[in-house]
Amino acid sequence: MTAIKKIAFYLPWILVLLMPVSALAHGGEDHGDEAKAPVSLPAAGPRLELKSPDVELLGIFQDGKLTLYADHYASNEPIRNATIELESGGRKVQAKAEKDGSYTAAADWLKQPGKHALEVSVQADDLADLLIGTFEMPALQAEAHRRSWLDAAKWAAGGMVAALLLAALFKFQRRRKGVAAGALLPLFAAFLLGGHSNPGFAHGDEDHGDKPKAAPATAAASNAPVAAAASPVRLPDGSIFAPKPAQRLLGIRTALGEPRAIAQTVELNGQVSADPNFSGRVQSSQPGRIAAPAGGFPTLGMKVGKGQILAWIEPAAGNIDKGNQQAQLAELSSSLGLAERRAERLEQLVGSLPQKEIDAARAEAASLKARKAAVAASLFQREALRAPVSGVVSRADVVAGQVVEAREILFEVIDPSRLRVEAVAYDTALAGQVAGASAATAANQPLALAFIGLSRQLREQALPMQFAVKPPFPPLGVGQPVKVFVQSRQTIRGIPVPQDSVVKNGSGETTVWLHVSAERFVPHRVKAQRVDGQTFAILEGLHGGDRVVTQGAALLSQIR
């Protein structure tokens, strides 16, 4: 019974000693305190990246085939119809152009682990370049296999040492009776537990030990296709991994930042107005009723020529006025009849009467006839409303039968190629500093402007300024608000970028995207100032030679 009691006493401690050796990790949690692995690119295979001032070349090795993407370094524009040759270790291979713009070359010798020196020549219509670099094929699978055997051997040796120590403690306890001797085995177990560090066996692709994962970008060639990593993804550090096929699908373009002197710009509020030399209004000169011309009234946007009849005005008069005119017309008709008969009688007496009396009778008849025609015209004749200039109808406020008053505006005609922009400047010092100007609509549509002049008289404590809109002429409306950017003769130092390059991040900060490597883009906070309707000046945050995304920056910001 004594031996059974001893076994029952020591059995829990023996189990405690053995438990760490067979510890198992379970799904999806990181149980260690190890340092996090560095940010790595989710690539599908080993990458080859070569660059020069003219060419950026990316190679992806998979299944014995090297897929190449050749782009212009500055603009990220694909190089089409190029001749690409690879040379390594005496082997020379010419890449084949694919329909998607990539190039493929069979390179089985690159499967061998180690470093392979490569020379790549790229020749296109206006380009000839030679790129030299090293492609490294890692051997992580064999190394991991060797490491697992070393770990197993270490644990086997440790188990043998622990067994020997346990046997020695048992023998010592049997010889030395007492509490102190009985406590040695638990103390030894606690010592082993405290010094024990076992990575265990993890599953679900988690490593529960204290060794960081190998970066996927340097992993050995995978059996998965390259298309599996063809989706852009945001990395933990906020940058974007965008594979080359995705970049070409999104149309990502870049430009090299070049610091230079830029004209200092003042932003003003303005609106579109018509050129008074090529626009006009059609008003009624008298009260009357509107009547349609042949072909109907002109519609909005309809082209009209100078002098074209737009509408008729039928004079409107009261009954009393109309009766007085009719009475006057009747009186003139009677007088005209008497004058004509008298003139006829006198003409029969030619030679008997002085000629002056005959001429006076004729003149009196002609005068009465003209007065009768004028009164009749004022009573029944319509007035024609004609276009004052050639252009398009921008306003038409008439309907058939409409009664209008004198000086009422009925039509407006403008020439859309002769528009102006009027802005107000609250800084009077700007009067002699205007070097150029541009504008942008609310939809960021750029306008080219030519400075005409400014008033020397304040209007609501501001100086009115006028600009002429230069071609190309976008569709504009008179009265449309615009932002006017006046360039002064003073300059600032900055890097000009297109307006599409400047975006806002989630915190509302002004940022641009930098192309730091073939498939990686990094957001960068900057201080920007608008120069004109199409350009920003980056005052802080960029350096000369940085590759700034000029097209597709908004699409990169939407990647999650």
XYZ file of N, CA and C in Angstrom, residues 53 76 84 101 147 177 241 253 257 267 269 314 351 408 418 453 538 558 560:
57
model
N 15.958 55.006 -65.086
C 15.247 56.281 -65.293
C 14.178 56.225 -66.369
N 4.230 55.378 -65.634
C 3.570 54.097 -65.355
C 2.724 53.630 -66.545
N 11.901 42.176 -75.632
C 12.524 41.977 -74.327
C 13.309 40.675 -74.373
N -0.821 42.769 -72.707
C 0.259 43.742 -72.562
C 1.446 43.235 -71.786
N 14.505 22.537 -40.008
C 14.279 23.109 -38.691
C 13.352 22.239 -37.856
N 13.811 9.910 3.882
C 12.424 10.079 4.264
C 12.241 11.472 4.824
N -1.345 47.634 -51.968
C -0.705 46.686 -52.873
C -1.617 46.522 -54.076
N -1.795 56.278 -63.570
C -0.707 56.996 -64.227
C -0.005 57.882 -63.199
N 7.690 64.440 -59.689
C 7.577 65.771 -59.109
C 8.795 66.622 -59.422
N -7.834 83.275 -55.337
C -9.121 82.702 -55.747
C -10.242 83.715 -55.519
N -14.541 84.841 -56.509
C -15.865 84.386 -56.925
C -16.290 85.186 -58.157
N -49.096 93.428 -82.559
C -50.298 94.113 -83.063
C -50.649 95.222 -82.087
N -51.890 127.015 -118.798
C -51.713 128.162 -119.704
C -52.623 129.319 -119.353
N -40.907 95.994 -72.430
C -40.891 94.664 -71.821
C -39.950 93.757 -72.616
N -18.788 83.972 -77.425
C -18.371 85.310 -76.992
C -18.933 85.564 -75.602
N -9.869 93.768 -68.159
C -9.633 94.982 -67.395
C -10.429 94.959 -66.103
N 1.972 71.777 -54.769
C 2.295 71.125 -53.501
C 3.414 71.931 -52.857
N -10.293 54.384 -52.553
C -11.476 53.584 -52.269
C -11.148 52.123 -51.971
N -10.091 49.001 -49.972
C -10.129 48.625 -48.558
C -9.402 47.307 -48.349
